[in-house]
CSV table of C-alpha atoms and ligand atoms in Angstrom, one decimal:
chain,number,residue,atom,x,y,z
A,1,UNK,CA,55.8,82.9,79.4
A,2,UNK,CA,54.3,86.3,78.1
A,3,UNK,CA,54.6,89.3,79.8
A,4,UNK,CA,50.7,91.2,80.8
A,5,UNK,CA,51.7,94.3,82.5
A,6,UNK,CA,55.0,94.7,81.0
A,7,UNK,CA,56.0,95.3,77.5
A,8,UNK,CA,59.5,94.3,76.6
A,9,UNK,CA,61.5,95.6,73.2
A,10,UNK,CA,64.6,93.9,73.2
A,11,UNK,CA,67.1,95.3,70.4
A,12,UNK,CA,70.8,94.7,71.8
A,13,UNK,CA,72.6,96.4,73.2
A,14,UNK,CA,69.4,97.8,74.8
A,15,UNK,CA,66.1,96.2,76.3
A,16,UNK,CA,63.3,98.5,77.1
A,17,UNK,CA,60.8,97.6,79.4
A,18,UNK,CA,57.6,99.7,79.6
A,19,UNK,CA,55.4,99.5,82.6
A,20,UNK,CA,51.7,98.7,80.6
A,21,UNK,CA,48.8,99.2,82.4
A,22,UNK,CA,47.8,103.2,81.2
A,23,UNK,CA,44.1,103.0,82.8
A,24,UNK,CA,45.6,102.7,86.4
A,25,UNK,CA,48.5,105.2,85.6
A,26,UNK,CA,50.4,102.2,86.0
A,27,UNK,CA,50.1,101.3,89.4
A,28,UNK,CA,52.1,98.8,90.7
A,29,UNK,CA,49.9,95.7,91.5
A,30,UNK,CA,51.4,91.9,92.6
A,31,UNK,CA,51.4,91.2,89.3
A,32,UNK,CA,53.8,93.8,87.7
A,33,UNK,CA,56.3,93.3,91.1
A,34,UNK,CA,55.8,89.4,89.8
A,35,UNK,CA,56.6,90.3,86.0
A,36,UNK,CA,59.5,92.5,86.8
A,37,UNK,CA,61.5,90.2,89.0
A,38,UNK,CA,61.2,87.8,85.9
A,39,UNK,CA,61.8,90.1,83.6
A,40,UNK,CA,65.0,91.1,85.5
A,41,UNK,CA,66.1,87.2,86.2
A,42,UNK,CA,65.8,86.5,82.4
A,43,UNK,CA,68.0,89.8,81.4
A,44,UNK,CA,70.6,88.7,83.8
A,45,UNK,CA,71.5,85.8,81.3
A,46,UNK,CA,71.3,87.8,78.4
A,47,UNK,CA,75.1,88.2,77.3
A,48,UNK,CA,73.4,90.8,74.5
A,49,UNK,CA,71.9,92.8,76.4
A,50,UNK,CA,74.0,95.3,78.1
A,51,UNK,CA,71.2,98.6,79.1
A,52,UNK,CA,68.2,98.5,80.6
A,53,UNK,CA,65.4,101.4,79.6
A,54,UNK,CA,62.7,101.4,81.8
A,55,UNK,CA,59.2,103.8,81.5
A,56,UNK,CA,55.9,104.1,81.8
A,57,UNK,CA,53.1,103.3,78.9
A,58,UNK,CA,50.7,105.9,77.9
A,59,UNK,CA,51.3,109.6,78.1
A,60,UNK,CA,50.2,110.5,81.4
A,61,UNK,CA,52.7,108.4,84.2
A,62,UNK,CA,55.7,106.9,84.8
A,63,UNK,CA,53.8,104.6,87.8
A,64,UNK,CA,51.6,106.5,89.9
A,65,UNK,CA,52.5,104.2,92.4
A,66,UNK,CA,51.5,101.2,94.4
A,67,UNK,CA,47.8,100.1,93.2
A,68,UNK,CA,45.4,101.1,95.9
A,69,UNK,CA,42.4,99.1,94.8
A,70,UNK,CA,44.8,96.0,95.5
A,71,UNK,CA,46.2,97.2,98.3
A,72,UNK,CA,42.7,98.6,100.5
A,73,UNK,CA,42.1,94.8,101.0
A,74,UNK,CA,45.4,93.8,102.5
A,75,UNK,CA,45.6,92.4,106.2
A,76,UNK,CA,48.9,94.2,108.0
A,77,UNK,CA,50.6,90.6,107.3
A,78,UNK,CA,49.6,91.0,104.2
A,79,UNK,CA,50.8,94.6,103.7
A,80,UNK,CA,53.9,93.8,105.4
A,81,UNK,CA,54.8,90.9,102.8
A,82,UNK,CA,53.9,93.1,100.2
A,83,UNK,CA,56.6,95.8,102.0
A,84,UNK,CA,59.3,92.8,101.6
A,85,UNK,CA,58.3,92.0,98.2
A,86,UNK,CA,58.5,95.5,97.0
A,87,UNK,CA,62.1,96.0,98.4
A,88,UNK,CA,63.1,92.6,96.7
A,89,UNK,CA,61.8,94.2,93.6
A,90,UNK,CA,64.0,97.4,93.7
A,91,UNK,CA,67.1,95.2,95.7
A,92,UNK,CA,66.8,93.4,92.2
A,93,UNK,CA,67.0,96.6,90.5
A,94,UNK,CA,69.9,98.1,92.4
A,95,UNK,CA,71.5,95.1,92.0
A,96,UNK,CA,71.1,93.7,88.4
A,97,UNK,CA,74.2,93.5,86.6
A,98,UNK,CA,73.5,96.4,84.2
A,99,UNK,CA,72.7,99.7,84.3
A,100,UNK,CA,69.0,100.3,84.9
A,101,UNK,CA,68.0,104.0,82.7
A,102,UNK,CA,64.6,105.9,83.9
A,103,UNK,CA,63.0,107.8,81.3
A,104,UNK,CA,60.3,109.5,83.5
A,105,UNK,CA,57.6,109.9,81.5
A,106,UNK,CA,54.8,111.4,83.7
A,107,UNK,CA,53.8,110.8,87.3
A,108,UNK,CA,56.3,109.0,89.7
A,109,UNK,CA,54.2,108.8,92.8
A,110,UNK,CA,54.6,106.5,96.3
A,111,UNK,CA,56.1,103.3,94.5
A,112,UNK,CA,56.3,105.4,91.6
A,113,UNK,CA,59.4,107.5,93.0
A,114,UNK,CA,60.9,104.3,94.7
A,115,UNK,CA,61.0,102.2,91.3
A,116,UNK,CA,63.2,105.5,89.8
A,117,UNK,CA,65.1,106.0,92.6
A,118,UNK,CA,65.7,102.2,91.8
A,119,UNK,CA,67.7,103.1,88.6
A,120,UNK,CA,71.0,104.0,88.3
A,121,UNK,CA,70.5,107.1,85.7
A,122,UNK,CA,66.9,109.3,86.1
A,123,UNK,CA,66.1,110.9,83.2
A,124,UNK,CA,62.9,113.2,83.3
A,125,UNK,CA,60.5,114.9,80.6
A,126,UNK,CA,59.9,118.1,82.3
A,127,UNK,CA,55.9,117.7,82.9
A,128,UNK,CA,56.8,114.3,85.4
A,129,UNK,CA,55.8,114.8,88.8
A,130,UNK,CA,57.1,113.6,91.7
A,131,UNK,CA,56.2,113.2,95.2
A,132,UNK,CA,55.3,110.8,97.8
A,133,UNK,CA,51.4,111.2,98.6
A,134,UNK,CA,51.4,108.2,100.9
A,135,UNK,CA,50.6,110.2,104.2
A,136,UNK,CA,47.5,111.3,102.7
A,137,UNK,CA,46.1,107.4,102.4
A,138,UNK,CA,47.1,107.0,106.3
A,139,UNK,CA,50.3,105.0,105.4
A,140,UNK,CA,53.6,106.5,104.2
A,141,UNK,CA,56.5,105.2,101.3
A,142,UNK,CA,57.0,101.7,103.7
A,143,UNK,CA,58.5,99.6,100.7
A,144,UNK,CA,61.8,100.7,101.9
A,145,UNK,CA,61.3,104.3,100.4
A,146,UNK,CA,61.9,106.5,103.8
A,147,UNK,CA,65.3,104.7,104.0
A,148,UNK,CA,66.1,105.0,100.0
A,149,UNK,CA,65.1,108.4,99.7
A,150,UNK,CA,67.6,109.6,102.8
A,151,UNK,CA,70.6,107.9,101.4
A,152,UNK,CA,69.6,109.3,98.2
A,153,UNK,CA,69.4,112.8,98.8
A,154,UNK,CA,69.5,113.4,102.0
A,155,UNK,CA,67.5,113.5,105.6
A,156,UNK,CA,66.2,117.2,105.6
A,157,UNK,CA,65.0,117.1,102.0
A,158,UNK,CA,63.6,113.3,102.9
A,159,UNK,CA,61.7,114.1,105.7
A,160,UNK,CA,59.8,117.2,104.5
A,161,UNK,CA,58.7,115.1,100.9
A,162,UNK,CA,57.8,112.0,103.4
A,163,UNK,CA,55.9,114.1,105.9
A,164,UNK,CA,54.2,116.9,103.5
A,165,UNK,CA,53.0,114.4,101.0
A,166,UNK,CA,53.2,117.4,98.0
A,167,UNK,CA,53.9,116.7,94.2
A,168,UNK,CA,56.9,118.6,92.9
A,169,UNK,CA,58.0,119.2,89.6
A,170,UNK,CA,60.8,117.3,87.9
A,171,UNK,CA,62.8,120.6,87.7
A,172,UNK,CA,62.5,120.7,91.8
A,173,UNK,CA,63.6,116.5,91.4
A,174,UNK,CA,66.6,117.6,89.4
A,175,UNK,CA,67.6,120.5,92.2
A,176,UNK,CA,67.1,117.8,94.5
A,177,UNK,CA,69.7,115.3,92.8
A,178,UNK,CA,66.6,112.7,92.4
A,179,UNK,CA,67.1,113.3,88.9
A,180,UNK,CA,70.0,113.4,86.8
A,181,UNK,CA,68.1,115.9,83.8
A,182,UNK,CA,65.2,116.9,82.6
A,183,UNK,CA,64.3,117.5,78.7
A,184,UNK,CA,60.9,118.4,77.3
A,185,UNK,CA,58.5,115.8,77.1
A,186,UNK,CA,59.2,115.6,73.2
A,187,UNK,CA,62.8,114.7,73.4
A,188,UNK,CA,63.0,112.4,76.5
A,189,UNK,CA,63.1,109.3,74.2
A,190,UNK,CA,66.0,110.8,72.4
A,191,UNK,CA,68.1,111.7,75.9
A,192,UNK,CA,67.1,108.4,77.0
A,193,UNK,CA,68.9,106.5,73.8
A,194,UNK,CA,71.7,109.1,74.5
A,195,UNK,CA,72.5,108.1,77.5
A,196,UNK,CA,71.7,104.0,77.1
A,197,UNK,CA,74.3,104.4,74.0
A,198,UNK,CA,76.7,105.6,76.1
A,199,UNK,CA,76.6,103.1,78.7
A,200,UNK,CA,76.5,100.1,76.1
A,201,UNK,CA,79.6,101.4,74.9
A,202,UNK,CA,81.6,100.7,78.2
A,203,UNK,CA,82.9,97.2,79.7
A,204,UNK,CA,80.2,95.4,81.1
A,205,UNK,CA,82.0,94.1,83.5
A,206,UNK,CA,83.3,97.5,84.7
A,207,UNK,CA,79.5,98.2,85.0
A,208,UNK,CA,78.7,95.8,86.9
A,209,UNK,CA,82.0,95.7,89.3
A,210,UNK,CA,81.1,99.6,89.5
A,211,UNK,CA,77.4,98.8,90.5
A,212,UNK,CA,78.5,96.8,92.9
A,213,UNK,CA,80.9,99.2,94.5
A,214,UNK,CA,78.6,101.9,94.4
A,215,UNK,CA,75.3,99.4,96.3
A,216,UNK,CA,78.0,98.8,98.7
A,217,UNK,CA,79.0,102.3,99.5
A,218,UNK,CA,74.9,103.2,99.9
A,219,UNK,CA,74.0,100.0,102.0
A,220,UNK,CA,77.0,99.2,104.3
A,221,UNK,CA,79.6,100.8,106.4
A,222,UNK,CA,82.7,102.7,105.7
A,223,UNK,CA,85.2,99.7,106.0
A,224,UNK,CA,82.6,97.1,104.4
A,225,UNK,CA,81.7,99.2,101.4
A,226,UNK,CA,86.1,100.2,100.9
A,227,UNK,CA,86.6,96.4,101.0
A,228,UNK,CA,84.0,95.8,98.5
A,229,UNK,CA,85.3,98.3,96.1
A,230,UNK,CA,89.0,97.4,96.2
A,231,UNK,CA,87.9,93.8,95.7
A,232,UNK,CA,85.6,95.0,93.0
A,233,UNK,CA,88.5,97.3,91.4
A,234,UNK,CA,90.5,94.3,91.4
A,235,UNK,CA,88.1,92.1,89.1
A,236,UNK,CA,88.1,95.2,86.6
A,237,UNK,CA,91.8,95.5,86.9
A,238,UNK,CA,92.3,91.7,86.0
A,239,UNK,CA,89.9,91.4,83.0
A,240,UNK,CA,90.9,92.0,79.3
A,241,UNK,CA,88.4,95.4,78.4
A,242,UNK,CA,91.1,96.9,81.4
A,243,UNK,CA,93.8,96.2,79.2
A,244,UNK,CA,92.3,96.9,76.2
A,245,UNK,CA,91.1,100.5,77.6
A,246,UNK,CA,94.2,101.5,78.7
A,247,UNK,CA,96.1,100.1,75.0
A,248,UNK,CA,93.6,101.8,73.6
A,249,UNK,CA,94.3,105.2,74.9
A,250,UNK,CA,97.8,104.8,74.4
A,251,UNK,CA,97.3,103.5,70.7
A,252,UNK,CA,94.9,106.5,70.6
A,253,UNK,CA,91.9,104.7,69.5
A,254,UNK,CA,88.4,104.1,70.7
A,255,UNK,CA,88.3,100.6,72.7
A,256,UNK,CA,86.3,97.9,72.1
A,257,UNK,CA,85.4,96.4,75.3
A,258,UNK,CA,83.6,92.5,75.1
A,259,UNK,CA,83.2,92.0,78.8
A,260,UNK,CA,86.0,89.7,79.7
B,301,CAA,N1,46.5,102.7,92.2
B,301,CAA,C1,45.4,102.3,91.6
B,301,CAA,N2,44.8,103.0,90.6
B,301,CAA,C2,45.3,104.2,90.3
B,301,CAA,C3,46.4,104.8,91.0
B,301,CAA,C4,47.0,103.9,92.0
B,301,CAA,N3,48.1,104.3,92.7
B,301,CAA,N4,46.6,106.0,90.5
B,301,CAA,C5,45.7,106.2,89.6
B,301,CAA,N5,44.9,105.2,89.5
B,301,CAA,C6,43.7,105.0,88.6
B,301,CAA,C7,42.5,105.8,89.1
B,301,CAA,O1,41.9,105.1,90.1
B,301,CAA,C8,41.8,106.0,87.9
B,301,CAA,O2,41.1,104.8,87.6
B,301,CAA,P1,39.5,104.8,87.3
B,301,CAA,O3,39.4,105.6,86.0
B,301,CAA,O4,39.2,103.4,87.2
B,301,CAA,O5,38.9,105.5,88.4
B,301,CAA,C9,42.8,106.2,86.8
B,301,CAA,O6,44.0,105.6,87.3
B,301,CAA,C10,43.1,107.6,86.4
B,301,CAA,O7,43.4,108.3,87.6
B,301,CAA,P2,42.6,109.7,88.1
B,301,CAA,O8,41.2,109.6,87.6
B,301,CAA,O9,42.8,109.8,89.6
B,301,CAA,O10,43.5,110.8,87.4
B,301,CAA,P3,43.7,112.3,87.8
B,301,CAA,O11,44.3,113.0,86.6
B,301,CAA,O12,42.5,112.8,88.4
B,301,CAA,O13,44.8,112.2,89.0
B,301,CAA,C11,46.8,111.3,90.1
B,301,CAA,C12,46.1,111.6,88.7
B,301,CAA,C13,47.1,112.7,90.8
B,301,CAA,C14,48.1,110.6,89.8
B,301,CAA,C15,45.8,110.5,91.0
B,301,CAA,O14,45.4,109.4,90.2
B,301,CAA,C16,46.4,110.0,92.2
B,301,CAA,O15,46.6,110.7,93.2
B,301,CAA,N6,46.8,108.7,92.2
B,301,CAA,C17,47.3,108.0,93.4
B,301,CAA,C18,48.7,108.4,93.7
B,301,CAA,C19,49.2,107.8,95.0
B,301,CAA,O16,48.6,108.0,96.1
B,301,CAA,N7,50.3,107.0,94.9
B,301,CAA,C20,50.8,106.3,96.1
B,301,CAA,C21,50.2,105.0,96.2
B,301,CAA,S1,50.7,104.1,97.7
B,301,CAA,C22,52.2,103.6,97.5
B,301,CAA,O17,52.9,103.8,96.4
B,301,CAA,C23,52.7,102.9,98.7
B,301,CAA,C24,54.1,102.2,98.6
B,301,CAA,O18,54.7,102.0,97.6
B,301,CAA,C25,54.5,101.7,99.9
């Protein structure tokens, strides 16, 4: 089935998938929470694929958010489904089993932010803005943004971008730690590919044994999230691209790593 509010260019290693709807900055409606989760299922099963690059179409935004239009008619059930959806939309994120790139193209408002802070890398042109302008509509960043944005970077930080509602600039994100760097405008694509080409070129199954780890160590305790990661360490340790990493250093060679 075709994609309407995504755009997907998939050359392996890497898939891009650009968030399409430039008129409403694109806003996040049912629709594009629907197309990502499929667009997410179906790269799961791709044994190609190893990065994902996601951004915003048009010049102006990465996603300026959740769509308002859609959202001024909800009931509160409605709103609060729409809460759980949008979680299961960046839980899918967080948890697919490759690395998820941000190339933050403009705007990153409300749902905006969230879908970043969803990625495991954040990289942002420096005219991107940033901020969660929720308070002003009456509501604030309920998709599970308040608790994402604490474990993130912090409570003090958190509370003062929840509560004040201001835009800041992607240089402010960076001091932050929301983002990871910031490049002009002209040369995000090329940082983008930089860093996607690097992640390619390491085991996919270390990626994804690593992902794990690291969910575990921002959503459960200190105990549960060690236990995760030794079991985790122990998958990497018994696959071939551990062996072949380590006889490659010791042959002094790059490794080629297949995912086994
Ligand atoms: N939802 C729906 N449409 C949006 C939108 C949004 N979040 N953001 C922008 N648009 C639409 C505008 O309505 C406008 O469409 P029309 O031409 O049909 O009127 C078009 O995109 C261009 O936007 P503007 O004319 O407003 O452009 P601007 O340059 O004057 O301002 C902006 C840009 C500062 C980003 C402004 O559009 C804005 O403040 N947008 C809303 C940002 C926001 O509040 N985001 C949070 C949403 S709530 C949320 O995200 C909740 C959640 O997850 C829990």
């Amino acid at each position: 089935m075709a994609y309407e509010t995504l755009r997907l260019q998939r050359r392996p290693p890497l898939l891009t998938v650009t968030i399409d709807r430039p008129r409403a900055l694109n806003a996040l409606n049912r629709q594009v929470f629907d197309e990502l989760l499929r667009a997410l299922a179906a790269d799961a099963k791709d044994a190609e694929t190893r990065v994902l690059l996601l951004t915003g179409g048009g010049e102006r935004a990465f996603v300026a958010g959740a769509d308002i239009k859609e959202m001024a008619q909800l009931t509160r059930a409605e709103a609060e489904a729409r809460s759980w959806r949008g979680m299961h939309v960046y839980d899918a994120m967080r948890q697919h089993p490759k690395p998820l790139v941000a190339a933050i193209n403009g705007y990153a408002l409300g749902g905006g932010m969230l879908i970043a802070m969803a990625c495991d890398i954040r990289i942002a042109a420096d005219s991107a803005e940033f901020g969660y302008p929720e308070i002003k509509l009456g509501i604030f960043p309920g998709t599970g943004g308040t608790v994402l944005i604490n474990r993130l970077i912090g409570p003090a930080a958190a509370r003062a971008i929840c509560l004040l509602g201001e835009r800041f600039s992607a240089q402010r994100a960076a001091e932050l730690g929301l983002v990871n760097q910031v490049v002009p405008k002209a040369e995000l694509g090329q940082a983008a590919a930089a860093v996607c080409d690097r992640l390619a070129g390491y085991s996919p199954l270390t990626v994804r044994e690593l992902k794990r780890a690291l969910n575990a160590a921002l959503e459960q305790d200190f105990d549960a999230a060690r236990a995760i990661e030794v079991e985790a360490y122990g998958r990497c340790f018994d696959s071939e691209d551990r062996a072949e990493g380590m006889r490659a250093f010791l042959e002094k060679r790059p490794p080629v790593f297949r995912g086994r």
